[in-house]
PDB file of C-alpha atoms in Angstrom:
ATOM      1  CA  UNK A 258      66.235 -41.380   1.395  1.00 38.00           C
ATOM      2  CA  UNK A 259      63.085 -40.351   2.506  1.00 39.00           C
ATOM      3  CA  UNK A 260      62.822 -37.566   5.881  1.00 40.00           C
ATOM      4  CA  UNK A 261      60.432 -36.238   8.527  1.00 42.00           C
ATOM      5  CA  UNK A 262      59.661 -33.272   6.666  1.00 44.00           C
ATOM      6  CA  UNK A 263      59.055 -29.774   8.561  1.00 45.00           C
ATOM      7  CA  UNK A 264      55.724 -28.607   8.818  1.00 43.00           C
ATOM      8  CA  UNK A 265      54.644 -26.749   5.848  1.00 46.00           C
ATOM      9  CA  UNK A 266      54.180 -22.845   5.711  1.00 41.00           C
ATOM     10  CA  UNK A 267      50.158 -21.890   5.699  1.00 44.00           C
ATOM     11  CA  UNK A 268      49.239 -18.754   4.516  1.00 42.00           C
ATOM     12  CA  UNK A 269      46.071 -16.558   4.803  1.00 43.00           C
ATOM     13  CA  UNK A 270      43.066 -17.080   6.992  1.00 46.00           C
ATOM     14  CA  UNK A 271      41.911 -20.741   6.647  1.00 44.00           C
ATOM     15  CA  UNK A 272      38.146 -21.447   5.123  1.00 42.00           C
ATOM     16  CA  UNK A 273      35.154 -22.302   7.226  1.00 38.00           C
ATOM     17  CA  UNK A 274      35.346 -25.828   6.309  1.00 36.00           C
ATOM     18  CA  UNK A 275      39.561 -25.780   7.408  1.00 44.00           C
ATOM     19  CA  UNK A 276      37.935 -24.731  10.489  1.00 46.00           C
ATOM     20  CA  UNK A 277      34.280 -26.615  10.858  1.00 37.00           C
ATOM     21  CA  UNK A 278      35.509 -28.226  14.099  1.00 54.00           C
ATOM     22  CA  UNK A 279      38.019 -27.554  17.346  1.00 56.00           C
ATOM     23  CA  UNK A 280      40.417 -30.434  16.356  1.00 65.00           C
ATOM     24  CA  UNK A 281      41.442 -29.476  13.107  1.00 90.00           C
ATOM     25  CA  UNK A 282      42.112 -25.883  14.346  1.00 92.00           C
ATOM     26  CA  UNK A 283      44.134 -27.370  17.329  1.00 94.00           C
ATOM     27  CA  UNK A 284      45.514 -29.337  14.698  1.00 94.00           C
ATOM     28  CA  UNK A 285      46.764 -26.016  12.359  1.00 96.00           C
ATOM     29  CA  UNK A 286      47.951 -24.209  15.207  1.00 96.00           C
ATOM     30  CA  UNK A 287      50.162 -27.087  16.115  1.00 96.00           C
ATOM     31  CA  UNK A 288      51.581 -27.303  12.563  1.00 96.00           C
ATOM     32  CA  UNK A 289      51.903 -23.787  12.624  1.00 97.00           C
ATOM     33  CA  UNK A 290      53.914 -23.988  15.455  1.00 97.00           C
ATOM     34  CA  UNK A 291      56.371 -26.329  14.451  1.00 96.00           C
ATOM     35  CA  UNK A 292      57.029 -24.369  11.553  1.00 96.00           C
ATOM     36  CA  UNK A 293      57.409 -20.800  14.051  1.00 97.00           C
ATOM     37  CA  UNK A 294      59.808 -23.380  15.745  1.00 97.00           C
ATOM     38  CA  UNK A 295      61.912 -25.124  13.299  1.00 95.00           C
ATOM     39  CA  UNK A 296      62.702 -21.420  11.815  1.00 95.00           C
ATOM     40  CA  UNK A 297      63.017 -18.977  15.018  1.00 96.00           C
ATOM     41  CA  UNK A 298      63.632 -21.452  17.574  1.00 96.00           C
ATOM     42  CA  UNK A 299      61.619 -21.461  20.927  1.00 97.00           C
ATOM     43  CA  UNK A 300      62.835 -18.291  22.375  1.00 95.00           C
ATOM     44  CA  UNK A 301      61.680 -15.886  19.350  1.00 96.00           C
ATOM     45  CA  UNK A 302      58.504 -17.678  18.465  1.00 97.00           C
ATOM     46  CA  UNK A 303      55.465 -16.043  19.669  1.00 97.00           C
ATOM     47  CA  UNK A 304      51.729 -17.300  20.455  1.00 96.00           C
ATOM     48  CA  UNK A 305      50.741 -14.514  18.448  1.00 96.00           C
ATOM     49  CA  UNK A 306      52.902 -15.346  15.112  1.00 96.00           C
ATOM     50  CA  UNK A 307      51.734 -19.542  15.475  1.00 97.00           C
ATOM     51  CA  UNK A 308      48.083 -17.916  15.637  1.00 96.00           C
ATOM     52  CA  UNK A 309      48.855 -15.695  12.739  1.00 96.00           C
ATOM     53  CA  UNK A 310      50.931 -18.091  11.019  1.00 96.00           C
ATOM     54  CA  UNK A 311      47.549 -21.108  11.289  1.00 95.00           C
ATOM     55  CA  UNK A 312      45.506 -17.944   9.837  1.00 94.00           C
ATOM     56  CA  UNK A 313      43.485 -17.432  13.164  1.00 95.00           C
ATOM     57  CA  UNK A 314      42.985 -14.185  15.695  1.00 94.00           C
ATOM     58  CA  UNK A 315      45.745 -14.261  18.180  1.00 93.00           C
ATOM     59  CA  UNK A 316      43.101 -15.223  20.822  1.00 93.00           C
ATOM     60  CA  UNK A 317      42.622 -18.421  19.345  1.00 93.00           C
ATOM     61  CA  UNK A 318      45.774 -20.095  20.195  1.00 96.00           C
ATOM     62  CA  UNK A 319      44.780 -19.791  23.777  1.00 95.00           C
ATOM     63  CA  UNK A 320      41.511 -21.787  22.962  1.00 94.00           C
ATOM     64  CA  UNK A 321      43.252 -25.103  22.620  1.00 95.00           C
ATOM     65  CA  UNK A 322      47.039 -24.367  24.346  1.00 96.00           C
ATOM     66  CA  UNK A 323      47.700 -22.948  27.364  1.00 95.00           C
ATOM     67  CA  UNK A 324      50.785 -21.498  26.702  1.00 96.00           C
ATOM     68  CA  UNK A 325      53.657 -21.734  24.010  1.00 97.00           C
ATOM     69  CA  UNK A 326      55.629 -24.026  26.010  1.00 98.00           C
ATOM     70  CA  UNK A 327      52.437 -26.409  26.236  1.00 98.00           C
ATOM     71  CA  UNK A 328      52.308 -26.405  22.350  1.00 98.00           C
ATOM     72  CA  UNK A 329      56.305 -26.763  21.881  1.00 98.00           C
ATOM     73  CA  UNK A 330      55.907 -30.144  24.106  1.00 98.00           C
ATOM     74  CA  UNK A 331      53.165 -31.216  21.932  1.00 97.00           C
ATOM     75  CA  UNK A 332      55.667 -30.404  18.760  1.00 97.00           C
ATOM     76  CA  UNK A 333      57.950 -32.351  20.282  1.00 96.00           C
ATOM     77  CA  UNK A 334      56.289 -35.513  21.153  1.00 96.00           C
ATOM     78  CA  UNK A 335      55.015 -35.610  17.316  1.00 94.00           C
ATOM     79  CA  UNK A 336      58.201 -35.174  15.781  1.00 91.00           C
ATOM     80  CA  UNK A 337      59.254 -38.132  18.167  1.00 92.00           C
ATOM     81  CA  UNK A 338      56.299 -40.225  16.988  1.00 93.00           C
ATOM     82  CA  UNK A 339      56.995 -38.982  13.669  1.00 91.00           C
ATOM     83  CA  UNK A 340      61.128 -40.179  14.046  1.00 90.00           C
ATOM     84  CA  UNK A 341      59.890 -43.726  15.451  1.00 92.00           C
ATOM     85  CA  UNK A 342      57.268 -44.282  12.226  1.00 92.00           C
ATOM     86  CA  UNK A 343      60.167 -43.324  10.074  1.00 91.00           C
ATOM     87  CA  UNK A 344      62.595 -45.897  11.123  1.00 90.00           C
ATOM     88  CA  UNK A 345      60.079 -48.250  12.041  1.00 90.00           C
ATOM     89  CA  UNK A 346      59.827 -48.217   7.817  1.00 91.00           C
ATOM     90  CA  UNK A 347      63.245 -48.013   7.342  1.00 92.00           C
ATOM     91  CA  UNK A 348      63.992 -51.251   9.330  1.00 89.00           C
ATOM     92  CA  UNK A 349      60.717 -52.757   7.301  1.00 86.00           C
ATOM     93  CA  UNK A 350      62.565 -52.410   3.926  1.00 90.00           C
ATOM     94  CA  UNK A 351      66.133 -53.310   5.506  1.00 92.00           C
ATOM     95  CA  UNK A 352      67.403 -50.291   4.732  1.00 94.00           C
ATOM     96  CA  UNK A 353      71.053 -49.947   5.297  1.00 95.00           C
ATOM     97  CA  UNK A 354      72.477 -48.352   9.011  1.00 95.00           C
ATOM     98  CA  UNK A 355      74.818 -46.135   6.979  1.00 95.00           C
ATOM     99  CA  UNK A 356      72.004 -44.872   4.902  1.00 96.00           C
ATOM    100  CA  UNK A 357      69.060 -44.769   8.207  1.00 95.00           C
ATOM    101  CA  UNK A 358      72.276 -42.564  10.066  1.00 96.00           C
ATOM    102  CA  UNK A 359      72.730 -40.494   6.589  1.00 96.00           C
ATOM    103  CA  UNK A 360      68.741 -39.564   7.234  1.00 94.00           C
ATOM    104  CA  UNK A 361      68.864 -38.864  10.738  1.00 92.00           C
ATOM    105  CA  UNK A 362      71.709 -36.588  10.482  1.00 96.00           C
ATOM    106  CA  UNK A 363      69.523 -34.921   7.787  1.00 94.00           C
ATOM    107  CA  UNK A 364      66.498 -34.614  10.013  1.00 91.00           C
ATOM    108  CA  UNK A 365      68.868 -33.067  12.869  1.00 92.00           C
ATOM    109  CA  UNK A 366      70.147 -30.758   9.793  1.00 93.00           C
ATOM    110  CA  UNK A 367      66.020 -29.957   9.036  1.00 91.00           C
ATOM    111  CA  UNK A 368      65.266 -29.002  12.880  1.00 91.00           C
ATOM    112  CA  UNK A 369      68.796 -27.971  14.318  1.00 91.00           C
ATOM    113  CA  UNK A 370      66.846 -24.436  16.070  1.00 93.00           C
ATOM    114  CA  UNK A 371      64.110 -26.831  17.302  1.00 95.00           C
ATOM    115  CA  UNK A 372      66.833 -29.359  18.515  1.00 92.00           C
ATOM    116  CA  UNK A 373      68.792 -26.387  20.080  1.00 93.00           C
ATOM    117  CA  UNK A 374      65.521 -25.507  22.043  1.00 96.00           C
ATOM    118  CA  UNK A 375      64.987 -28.603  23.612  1.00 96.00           C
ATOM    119  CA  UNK A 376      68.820 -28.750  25.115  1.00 94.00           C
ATOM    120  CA  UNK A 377      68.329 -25.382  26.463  1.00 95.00           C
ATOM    121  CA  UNK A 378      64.772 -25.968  27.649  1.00 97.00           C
ATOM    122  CA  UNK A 379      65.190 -29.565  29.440  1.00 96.00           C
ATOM    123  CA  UNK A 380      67.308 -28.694  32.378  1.00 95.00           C
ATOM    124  CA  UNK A 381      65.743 -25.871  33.404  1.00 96.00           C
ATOM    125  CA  UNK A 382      62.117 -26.120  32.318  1.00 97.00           C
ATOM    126  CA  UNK A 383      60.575 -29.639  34.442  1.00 98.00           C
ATOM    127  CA  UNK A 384      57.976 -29.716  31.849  1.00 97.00           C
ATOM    128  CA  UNK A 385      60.280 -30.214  29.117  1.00 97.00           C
ATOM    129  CA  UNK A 386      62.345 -32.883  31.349  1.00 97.00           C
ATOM    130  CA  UNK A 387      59.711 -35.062  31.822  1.00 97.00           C
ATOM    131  CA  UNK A 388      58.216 -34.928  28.469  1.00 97.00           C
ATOM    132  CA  UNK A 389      61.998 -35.972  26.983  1.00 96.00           C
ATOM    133  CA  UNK A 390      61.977 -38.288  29.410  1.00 97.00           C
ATOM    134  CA  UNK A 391      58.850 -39.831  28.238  1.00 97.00           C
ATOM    135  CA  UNK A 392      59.516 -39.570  24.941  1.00 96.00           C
ATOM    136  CA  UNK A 393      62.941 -41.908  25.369  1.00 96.00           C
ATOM    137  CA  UNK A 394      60.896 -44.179  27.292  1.00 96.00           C
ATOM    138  CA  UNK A 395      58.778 -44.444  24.174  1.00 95.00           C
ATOM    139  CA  UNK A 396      61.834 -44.874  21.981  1.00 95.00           C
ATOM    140  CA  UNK A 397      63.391 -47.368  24.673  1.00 96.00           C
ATOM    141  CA  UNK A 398      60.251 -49.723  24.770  1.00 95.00           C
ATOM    142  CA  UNK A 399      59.782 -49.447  20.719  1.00 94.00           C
ATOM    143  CA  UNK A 400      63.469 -50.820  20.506  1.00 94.00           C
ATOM    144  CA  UNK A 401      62.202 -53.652  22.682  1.00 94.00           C
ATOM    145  CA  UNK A 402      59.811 -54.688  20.020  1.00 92.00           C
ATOM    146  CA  UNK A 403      61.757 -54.546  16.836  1.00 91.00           C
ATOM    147  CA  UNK A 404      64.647 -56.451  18.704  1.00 93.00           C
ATOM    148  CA  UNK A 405      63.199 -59.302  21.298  1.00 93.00           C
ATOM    149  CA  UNK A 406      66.664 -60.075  22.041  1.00 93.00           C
ATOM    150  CA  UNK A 407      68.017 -56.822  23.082  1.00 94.00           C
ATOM    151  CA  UNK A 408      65.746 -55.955  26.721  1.00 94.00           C
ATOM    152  CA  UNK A 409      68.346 -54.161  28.493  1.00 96.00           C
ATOM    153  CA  UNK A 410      66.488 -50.172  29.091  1.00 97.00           C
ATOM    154  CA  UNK A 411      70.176 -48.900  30.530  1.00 97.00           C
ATOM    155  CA  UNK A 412      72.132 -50.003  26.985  1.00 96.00           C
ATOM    156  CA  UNK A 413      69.182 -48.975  24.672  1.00 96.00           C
ATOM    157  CA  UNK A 414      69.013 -45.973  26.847  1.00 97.00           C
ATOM    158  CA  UNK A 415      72.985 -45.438  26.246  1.00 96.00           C
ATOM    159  CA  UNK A 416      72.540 -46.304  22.583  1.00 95.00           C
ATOM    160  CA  UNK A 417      69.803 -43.978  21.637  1.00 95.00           C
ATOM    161  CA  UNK A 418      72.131 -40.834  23.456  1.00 95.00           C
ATOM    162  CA  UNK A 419      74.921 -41.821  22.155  1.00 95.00           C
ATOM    163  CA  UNK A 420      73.459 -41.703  18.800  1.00 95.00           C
ATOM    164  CA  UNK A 421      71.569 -38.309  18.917  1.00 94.00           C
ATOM    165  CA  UNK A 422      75.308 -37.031  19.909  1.00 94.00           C
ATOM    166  CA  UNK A 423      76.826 -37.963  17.331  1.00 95.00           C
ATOM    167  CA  UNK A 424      73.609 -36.946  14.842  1.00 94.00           C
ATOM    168  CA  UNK A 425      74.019 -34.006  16.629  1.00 93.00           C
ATOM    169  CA  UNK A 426      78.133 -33.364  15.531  1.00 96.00           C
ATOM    170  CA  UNK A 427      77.516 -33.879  12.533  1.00 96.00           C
ATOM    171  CA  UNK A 428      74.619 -32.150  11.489  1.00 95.00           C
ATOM    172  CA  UNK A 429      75.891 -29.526  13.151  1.00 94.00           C
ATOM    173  CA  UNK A 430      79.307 -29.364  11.227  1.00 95.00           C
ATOM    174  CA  UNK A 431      81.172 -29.782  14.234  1.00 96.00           C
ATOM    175  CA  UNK A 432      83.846 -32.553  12.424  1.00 97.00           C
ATOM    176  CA  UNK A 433      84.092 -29.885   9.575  1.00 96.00           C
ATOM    177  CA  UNK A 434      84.937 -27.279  11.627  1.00 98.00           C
ATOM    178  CA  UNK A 435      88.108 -29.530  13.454  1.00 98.00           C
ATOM    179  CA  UNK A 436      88.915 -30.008   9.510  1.00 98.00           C
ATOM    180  CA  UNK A 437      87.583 -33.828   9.832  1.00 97.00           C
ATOM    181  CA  UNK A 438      85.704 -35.603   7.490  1.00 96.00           C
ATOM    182  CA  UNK A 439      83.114 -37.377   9.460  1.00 96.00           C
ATOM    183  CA  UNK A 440      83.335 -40.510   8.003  1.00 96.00           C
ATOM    184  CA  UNK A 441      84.503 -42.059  11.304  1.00 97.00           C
ATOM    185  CA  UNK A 442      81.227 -40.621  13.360  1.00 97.00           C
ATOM    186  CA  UNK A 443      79.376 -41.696  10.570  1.00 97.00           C
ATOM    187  CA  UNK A 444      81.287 -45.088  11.289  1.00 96.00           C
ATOM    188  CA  UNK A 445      80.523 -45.440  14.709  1.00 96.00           C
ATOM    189  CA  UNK A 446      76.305 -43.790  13.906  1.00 96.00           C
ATOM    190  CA  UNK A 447      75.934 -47.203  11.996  1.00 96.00           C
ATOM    191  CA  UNK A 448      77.123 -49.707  15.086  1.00 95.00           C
ATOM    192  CA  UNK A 449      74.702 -47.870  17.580  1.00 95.00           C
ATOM    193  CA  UNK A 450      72.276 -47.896  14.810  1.00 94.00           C
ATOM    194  CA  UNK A 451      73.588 -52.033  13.814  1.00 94.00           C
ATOM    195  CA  UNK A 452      73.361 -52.812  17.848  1.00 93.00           C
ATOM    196  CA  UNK A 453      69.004 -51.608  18.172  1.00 92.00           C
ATOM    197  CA  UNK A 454      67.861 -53.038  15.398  1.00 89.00           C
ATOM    198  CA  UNK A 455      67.215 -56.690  14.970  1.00 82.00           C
ATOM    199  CA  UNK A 456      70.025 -58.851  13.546  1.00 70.00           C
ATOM    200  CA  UNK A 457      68.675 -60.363  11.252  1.00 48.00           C
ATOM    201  CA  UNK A 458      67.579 -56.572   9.389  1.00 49.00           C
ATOM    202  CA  UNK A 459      71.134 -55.506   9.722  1.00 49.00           C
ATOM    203  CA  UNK A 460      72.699 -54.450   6.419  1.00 47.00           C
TER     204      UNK A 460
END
């Protein structure tokens, strides 16, 4: 089962055609950041290390972000894009919902620091809040179009929380560590997953 893979690792200072125009550095330092992210977690990632980490001067991140927390925003509504092209494909092959929760719970697994950071961000940071706000409203209105006949924004709302809970649990280990086995959770991943997508794709 294929997953929204991290951002890869780029070492050394990029070549003048990496960096021949603005976007494609904005571009680096935002993969650069998502990898500072996914391994240290918002709190001990650094404009200086993404800037090092992209293979630019520190004083380049500030050319094209304003801050980190404008950059770990823009990480986040890409991985969300990312998560919605991802089972946007899954539900074009009719994959399974066991097998679509098996990869989500993966991808949780893949950015559990990154994950952590947006929990502790949101209710204190109204940047973050609105911009996971927006980013469900995305998810809510996307759910709209693969399934005409489900146009209710408080249930998908309700589904799509209820399953990044229990994606959370379990990627997390938190059924391990009660000496459960998770199939259950796994269980109940599938009906939230079975009750967004379109009938006729359920498997």
């Amino acid at each position: 089962m294929s997953e929204i893979a991290p951002p890869r690792r780029r070492t050394g200072r990029p070549s003048k055609q990496d960096t021949a125009s603005g976007q494609d550095a904005k571009t680096m330092l935002l993969q650069a950041a998502g990898a500072e992210f996914v391994e240290f977690g918002y709190e001990h990632t650094t404009s200086n290390r993404i800037a090092h980490r992209a293979g630019f001067a520190p004083q380049t991140f500030y050319r094209w972000y304003k801050d980190k927390l404008e950059v770990f925003i823009q990480v986040f509504e890409a991985w969300t894009d990312a998560e919605l092209n991802q089972l946007d494909g899954m539900l074009t092959e009719q994959t399974s919902s066991q097998d679509i929760a098996e990869a989500f719970v993966q991808n949780f697994r893949s950015f559990a620091l990154f994950k952590r950071s947006l929990q502790q961000l949101a209710p204190t940071t109204p940047e973050v809040r609105q911009a996971r706000a927006a980013c469900r409203l995305k998810q809510i209105q996307q759910v709209k179009r693969w399934n005409p006949q489900l146009q209710d924004d408080e249930l998908i709302a309700a589904l799509l929380i209820g399953a990044e809970t229990l994606c959370q649990a379990l990627a997390e280990g938190e059924f391990e560590d009660m000496g459960l086995s998770g199939r259950a959770a796994y269980k109940q991943l599938s009906v939230f997953i079975d009750r967004l997508r379109p009938e006729a794709a359920s498997a």
